[in-house]
PDB file of N, CA and C in Angstrom:
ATOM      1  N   UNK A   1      29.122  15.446 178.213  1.00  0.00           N
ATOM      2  CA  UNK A   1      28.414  16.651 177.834  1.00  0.00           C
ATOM      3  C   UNK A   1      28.696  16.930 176.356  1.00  0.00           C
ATOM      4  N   UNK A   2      27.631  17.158 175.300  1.00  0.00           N
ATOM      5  CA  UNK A   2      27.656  17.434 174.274  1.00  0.00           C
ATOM      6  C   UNK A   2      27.242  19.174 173.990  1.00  0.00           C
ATOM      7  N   UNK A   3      28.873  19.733 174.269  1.00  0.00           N
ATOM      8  CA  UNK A   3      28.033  21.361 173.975  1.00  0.00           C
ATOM      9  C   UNK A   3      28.018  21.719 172.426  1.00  0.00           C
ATOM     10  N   UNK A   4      27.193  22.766 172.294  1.00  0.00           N
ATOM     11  CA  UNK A   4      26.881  23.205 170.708  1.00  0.00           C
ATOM     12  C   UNK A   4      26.917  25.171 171.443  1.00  0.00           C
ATOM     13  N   UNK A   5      27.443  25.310 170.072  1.00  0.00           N
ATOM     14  CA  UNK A   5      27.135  27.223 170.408  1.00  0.00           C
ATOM     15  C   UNK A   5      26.121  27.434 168.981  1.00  0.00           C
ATOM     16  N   UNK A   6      25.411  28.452 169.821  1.00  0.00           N
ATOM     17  CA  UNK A   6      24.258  28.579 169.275  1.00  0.00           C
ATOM     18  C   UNK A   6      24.343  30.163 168.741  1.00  0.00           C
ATOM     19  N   UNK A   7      24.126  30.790 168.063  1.00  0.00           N
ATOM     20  CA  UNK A   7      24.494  32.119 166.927  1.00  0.00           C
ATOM     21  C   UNK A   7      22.649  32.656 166.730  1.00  0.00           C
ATOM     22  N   UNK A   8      21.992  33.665 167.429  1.00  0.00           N
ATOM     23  CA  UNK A   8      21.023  34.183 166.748  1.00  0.00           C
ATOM     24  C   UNK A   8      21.285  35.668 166.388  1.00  0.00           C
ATOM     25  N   UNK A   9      20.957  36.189 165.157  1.00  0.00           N
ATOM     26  CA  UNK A   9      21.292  37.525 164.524  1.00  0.00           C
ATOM     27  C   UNK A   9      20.499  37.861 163.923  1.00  0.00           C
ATOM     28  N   UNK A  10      19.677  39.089 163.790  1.00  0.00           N
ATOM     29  CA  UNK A  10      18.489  39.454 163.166  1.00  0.00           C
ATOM     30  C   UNK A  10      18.337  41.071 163.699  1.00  0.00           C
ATOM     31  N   UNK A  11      17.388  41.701 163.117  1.00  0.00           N
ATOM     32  CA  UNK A  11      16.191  42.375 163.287  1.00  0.00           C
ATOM     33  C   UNK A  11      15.437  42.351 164.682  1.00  0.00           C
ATOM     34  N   UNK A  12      15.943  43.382 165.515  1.00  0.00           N
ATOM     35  CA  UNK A  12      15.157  43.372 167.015  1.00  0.00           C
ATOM     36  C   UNK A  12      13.481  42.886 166.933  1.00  0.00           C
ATOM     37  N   UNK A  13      13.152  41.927 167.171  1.00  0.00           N
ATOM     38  CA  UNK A  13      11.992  41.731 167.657  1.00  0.00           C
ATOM     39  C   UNK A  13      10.766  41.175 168.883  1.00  0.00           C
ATOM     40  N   UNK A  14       9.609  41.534 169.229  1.00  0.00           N
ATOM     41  CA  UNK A  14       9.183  40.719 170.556  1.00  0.00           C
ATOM     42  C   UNK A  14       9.622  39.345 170.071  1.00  0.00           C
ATOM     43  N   UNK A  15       9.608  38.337 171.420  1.00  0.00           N
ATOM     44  CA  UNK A  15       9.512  37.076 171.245  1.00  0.00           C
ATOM     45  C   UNK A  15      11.027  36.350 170.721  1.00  0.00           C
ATOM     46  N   UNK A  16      12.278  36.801 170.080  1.00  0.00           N
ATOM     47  CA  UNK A  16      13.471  35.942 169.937  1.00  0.00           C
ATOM     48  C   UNK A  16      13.569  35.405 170.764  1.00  0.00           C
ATOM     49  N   UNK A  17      14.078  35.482 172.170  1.00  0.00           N
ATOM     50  CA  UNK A  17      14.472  34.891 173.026  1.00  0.00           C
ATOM     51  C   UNK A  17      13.611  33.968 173.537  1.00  0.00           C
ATOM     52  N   UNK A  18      12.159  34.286 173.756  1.00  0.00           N
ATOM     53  CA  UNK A  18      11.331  33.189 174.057  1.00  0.00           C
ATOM     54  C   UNK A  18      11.367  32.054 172.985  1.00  0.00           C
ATOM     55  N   UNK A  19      11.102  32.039 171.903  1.00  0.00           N
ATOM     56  CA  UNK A  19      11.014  31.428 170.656  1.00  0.00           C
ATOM     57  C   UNK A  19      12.364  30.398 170.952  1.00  0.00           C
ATOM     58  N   UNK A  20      13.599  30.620 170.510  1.00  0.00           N
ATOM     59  CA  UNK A  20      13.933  29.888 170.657  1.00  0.00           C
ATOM     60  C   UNK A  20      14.938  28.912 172.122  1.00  0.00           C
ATOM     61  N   UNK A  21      14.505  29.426 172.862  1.00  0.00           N
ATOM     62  CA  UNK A  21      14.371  29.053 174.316  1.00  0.00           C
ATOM     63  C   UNK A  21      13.361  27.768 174.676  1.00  0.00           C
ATOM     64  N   UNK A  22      12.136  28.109 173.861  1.00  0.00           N
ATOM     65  CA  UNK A  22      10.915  27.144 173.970  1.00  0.00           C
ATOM     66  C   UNK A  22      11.599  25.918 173.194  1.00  0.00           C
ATOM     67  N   UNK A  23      11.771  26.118 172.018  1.00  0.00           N
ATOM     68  CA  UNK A  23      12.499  24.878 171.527  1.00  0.00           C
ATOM     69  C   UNK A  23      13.186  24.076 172.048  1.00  0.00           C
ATOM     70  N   UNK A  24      14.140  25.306 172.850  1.00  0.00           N
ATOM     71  CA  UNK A  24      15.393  24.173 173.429  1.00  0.00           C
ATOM     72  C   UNK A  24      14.974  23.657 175.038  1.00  0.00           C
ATOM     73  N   UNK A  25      13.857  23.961 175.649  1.00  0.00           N
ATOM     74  CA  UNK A  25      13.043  23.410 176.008  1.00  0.00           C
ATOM     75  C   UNK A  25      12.696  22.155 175.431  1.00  0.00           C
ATOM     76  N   UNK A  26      11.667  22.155 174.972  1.00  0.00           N
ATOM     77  CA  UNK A  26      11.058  21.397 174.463  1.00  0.00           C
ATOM     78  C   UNK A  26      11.914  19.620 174.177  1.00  0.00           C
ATOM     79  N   UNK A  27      12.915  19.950 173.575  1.00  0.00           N
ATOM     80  CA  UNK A  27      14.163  19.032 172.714  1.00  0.00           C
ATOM     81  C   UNK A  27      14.760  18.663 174.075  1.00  0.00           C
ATOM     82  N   UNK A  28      14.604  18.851 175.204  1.00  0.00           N
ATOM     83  CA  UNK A  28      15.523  18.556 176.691  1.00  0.00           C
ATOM     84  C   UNK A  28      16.774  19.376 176.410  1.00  0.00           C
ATOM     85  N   UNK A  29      17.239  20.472 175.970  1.00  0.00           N
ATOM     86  CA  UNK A  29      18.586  20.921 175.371  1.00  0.00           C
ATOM     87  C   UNK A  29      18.927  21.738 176.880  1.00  0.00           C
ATOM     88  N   UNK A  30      19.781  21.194 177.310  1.00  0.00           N
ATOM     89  CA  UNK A  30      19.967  22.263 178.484  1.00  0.00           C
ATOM     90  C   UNK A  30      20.931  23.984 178.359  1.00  0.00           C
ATOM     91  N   UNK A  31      20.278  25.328 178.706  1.00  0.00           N
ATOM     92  CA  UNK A  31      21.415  26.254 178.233  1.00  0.00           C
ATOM     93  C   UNK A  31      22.205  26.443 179.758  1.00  0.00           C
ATOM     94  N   UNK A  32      23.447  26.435 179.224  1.00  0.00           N
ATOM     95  CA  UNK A  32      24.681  26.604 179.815  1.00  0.00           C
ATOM     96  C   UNK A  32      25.316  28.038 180.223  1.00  0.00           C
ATOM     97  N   UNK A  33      24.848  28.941 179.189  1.00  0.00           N
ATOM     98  CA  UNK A  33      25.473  29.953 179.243  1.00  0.00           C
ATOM     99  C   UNK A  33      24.741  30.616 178.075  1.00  0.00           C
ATOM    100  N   UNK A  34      24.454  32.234 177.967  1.00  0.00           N
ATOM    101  CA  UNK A  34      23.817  32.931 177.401  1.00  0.00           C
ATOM    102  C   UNK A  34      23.773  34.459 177.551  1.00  0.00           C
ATOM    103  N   UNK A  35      24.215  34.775 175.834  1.00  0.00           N
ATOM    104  CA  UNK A  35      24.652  36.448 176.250  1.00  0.00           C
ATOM    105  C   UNK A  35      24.185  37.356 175.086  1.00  0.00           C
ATOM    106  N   UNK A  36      23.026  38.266 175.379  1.00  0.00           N
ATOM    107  CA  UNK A  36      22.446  38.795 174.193  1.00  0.00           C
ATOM    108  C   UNK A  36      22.688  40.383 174.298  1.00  0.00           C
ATOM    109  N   UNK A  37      22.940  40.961 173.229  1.00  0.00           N
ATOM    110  CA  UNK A  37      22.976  42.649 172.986  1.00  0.00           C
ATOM    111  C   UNK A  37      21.712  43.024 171.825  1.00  0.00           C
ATOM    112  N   UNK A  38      21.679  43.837 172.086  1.00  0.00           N
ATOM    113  CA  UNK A  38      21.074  44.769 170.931  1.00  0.00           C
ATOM    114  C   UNK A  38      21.484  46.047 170.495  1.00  0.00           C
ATOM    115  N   UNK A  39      22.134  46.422 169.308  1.00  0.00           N
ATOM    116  CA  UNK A  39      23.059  47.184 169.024  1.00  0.00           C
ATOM    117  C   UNK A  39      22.083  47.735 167.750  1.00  0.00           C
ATOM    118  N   UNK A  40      21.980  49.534 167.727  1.00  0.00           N
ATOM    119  CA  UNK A  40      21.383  49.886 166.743  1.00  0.00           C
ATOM    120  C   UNK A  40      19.884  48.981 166.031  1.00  0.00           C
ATOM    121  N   UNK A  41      19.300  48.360 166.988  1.00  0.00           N
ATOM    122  CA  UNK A  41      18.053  47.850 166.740  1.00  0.00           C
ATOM    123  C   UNK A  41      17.891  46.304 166.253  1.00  0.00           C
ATOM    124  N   UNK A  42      19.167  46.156 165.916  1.00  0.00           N
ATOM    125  CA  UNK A  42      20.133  44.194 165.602  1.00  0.00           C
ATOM    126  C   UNK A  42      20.177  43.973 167.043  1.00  0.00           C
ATOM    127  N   UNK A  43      19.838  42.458 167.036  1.00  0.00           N
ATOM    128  CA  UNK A  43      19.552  41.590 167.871  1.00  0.00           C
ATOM    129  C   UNK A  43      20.372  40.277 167.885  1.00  0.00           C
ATOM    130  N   UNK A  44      21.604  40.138 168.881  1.00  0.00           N
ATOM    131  CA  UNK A  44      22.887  39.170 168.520  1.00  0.00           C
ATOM    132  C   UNK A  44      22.666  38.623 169.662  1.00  0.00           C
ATOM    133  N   UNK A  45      22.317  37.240 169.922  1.00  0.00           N
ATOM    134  CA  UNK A  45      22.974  36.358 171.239  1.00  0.00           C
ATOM    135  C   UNK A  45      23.769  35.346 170.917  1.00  0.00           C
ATOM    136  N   UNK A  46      24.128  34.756 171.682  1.00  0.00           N
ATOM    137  CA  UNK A  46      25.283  33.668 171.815  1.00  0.00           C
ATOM    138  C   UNK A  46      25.018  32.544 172.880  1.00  0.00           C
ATOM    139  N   UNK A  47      24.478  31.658 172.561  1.00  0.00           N
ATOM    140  CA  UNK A  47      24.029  30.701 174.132  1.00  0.00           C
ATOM    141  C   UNK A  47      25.653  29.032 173.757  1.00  0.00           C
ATOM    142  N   UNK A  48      25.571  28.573 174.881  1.00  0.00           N
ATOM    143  CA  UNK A  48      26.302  28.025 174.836  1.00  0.00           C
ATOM    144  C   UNK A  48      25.359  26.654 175.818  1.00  0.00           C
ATOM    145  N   UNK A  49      24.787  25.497 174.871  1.00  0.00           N
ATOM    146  CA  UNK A  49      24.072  24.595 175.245  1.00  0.00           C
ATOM    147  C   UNK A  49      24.774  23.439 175.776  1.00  0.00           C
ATOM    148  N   UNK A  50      23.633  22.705 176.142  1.00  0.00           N
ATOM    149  CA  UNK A  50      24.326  21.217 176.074  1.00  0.00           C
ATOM    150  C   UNK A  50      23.409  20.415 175.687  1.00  0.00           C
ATOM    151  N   UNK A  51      23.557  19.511 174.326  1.00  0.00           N
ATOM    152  CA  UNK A  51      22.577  17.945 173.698  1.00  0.00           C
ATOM    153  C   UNK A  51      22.522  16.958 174.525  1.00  0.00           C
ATOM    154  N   UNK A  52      23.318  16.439 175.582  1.00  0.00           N
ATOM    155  CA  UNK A  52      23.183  15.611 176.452  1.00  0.00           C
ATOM    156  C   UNK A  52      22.269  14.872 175.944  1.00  0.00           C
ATOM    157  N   UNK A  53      21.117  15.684 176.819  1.00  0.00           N
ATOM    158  CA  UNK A  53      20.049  14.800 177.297  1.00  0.00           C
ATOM    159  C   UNK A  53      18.658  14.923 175.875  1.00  0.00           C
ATOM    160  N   UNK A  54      19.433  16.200 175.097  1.00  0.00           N
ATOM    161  CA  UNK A  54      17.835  15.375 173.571  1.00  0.00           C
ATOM    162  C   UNK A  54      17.829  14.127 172.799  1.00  0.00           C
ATOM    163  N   UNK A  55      17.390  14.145 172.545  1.00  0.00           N
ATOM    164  CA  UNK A  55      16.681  12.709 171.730  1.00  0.00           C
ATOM    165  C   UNK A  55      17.167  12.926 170.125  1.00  0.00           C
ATOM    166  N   UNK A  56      16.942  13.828 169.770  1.00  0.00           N
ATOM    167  CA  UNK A  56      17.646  14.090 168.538  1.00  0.00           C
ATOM    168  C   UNK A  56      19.387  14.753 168.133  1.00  0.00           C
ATOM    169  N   UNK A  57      18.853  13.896 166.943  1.00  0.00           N
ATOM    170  CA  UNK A  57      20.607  14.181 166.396  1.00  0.00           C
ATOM    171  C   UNK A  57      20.883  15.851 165.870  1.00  0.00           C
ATOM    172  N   UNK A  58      21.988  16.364 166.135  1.00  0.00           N
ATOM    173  CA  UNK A  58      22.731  17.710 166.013  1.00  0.00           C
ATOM    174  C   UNK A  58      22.176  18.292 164.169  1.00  0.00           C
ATOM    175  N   UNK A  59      22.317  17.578 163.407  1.00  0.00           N
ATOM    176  CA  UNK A  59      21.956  18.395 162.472  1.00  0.00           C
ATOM    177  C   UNK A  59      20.299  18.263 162.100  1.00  0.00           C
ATOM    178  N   UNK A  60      19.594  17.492 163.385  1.00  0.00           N
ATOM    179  CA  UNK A  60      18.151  17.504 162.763  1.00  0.00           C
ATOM    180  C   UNK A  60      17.894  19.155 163.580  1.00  0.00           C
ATOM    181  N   UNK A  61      18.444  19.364 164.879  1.00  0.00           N
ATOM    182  CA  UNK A  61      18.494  20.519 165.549  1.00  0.00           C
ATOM    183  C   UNK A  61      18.466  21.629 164.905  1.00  0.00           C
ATOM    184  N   UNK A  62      20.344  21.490 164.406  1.00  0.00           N
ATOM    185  CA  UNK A  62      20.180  22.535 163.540  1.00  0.00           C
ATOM    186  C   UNK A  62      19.413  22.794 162.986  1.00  0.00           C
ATOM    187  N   UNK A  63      18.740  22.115 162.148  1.00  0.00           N
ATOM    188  CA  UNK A  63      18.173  22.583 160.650  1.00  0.00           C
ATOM    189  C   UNK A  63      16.819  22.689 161.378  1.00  0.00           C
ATOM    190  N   UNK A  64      16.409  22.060 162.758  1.00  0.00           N
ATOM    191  CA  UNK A  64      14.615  23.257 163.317  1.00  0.00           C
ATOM    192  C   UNK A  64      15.148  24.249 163.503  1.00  0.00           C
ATOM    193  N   UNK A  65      16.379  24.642 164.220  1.00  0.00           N
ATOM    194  CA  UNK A  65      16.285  25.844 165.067  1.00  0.00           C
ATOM    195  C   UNK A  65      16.580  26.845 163.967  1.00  0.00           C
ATOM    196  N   UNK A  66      17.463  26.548 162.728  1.00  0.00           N
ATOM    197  CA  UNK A  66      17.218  27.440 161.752  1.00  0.00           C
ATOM    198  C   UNK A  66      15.362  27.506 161.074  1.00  0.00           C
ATOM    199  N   UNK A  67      14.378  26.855 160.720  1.00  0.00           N
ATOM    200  CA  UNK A  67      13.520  27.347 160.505  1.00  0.00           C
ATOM    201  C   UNK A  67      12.859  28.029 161.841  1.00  0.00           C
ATOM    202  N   UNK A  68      12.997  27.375 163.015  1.00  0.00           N
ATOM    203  CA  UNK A  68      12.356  28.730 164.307  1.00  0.00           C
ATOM    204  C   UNK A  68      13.094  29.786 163.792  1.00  0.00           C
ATOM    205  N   UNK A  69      14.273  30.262 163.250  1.00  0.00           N
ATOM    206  CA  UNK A  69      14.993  31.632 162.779  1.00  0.00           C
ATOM    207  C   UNK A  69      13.656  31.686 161.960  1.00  0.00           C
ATOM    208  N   UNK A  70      13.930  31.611 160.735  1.00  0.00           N
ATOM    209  CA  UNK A  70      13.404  31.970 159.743  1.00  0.00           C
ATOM    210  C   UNK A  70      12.114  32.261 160.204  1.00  0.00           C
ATOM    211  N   UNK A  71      11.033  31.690 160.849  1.00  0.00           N
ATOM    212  CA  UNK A  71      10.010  31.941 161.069  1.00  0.00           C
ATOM    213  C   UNK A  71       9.714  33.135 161.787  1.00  0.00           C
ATOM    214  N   UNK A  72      10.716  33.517 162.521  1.00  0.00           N
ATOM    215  CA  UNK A  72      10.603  35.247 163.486  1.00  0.00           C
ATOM    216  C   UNK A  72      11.780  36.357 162.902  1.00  0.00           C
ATOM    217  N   UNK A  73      12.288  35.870 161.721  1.00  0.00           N
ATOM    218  CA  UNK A  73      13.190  36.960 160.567  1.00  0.00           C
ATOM    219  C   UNK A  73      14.090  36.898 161.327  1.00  0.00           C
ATOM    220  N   UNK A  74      15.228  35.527 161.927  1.00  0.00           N
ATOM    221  CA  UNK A  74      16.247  35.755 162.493  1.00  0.00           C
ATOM    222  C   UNK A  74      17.143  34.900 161.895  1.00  0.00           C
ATOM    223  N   UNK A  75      18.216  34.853 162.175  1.00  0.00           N
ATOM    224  CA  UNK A  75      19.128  33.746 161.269  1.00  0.00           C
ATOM    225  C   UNK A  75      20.076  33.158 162.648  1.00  0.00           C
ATOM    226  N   UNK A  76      19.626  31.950 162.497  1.00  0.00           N
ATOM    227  CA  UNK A  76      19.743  30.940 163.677  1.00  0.00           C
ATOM    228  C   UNK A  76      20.989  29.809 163.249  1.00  0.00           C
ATOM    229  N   UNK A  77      22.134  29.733 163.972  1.00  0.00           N
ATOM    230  CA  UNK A  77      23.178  28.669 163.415  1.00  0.00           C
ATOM    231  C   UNK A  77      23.911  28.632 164.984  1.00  0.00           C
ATOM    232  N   UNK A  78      24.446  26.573 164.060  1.00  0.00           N
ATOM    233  CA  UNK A  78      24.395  26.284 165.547  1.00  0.00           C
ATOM    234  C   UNK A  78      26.065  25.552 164.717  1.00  0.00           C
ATOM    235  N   UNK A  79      26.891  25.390 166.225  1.00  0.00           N
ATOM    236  CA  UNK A  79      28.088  24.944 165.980  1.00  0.00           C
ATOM    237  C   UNK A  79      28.588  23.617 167.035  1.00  0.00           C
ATOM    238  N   UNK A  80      28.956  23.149 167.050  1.00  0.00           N
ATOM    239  CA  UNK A  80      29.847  22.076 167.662  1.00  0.00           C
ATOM    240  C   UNK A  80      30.766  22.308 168.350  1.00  0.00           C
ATOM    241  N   UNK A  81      31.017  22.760 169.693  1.00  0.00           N
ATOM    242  CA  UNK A  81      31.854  23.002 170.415  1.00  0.00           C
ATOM    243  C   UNK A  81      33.204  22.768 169.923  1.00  0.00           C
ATOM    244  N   UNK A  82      34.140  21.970 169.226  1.00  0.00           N
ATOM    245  CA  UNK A  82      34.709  21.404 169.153  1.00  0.00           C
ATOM    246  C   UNK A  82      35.311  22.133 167.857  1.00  0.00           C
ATOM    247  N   UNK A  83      33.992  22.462 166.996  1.00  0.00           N
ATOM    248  CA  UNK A  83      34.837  22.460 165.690  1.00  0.00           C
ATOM    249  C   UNK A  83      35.064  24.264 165.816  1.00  0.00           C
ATOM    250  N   UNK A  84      33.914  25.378 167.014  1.00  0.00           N
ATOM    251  CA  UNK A  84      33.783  26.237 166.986  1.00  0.00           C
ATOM    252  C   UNK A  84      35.138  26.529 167.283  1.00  0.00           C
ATOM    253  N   UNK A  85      35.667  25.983 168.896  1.00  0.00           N
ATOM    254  CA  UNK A  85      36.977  26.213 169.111  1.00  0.00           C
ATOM    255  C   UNK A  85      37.943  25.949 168.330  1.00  0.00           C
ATOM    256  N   UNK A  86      38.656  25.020 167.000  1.00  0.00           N
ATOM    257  CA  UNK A  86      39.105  25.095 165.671  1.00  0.00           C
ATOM    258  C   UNK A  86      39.197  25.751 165.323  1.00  0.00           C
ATOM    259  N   UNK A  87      38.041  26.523 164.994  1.00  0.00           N
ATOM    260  CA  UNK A  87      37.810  27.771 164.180  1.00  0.00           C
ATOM    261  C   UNK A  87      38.401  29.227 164.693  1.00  0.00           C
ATOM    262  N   UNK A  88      38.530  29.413 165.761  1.00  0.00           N
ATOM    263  CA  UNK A  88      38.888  30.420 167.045  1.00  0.00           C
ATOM    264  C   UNK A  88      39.904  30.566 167.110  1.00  0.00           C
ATOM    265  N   UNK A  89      40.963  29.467 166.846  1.00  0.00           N
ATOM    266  CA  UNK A  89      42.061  28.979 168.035  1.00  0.00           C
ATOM    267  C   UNK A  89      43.135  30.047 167.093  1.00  0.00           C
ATOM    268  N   UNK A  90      43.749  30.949 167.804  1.00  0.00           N
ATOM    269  CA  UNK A  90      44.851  31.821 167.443  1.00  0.00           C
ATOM    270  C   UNK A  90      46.175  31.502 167.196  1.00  0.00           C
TER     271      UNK A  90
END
């Protein structure tokens, strides 16, 4: 299993969640886990995927799922299980 954590933050709008859901659709990306708020009209989720089964490589991902951000005024970043927990670790 190849997990990635996935970071969307923006401007409440229709359609985030579909938007990039369809993608990870699309790419075979399976989601694992997924947890969204909306706080004061900001729009934060957190999905926790798995690349397994896409066809494409991790930073071609990244760099669509950041323009699907950009295209619905959200800012879309994706991490590497591996290096996220690194980053975390207390």
């Amino acid at each position: 299993m190849k997990k990635t954590i996935i970071t969307v933050v923006g401007k409440d709008t229709v359609g985030i969640i579909a938007k990039v859901c369809t993608y990870l659709a699309e790419n075979k990306i399976n989601i694992l886990d997924i947890s969204q708020t909306i706080v004061d009209e900001y729009f934060n989720m957190m999905m926790i995927v798995d690349l397994h089964n896409s066809e494409k490589h991790f930073d071609l991902i990244s760099d669509e799922l950041a323009a699907v951000g950009e295209e619905i005024g959200v800012i879309v970043k994706c991490q590497r299980e591996e290096i996220f927990n690194s980053m975390h670790r207390i």
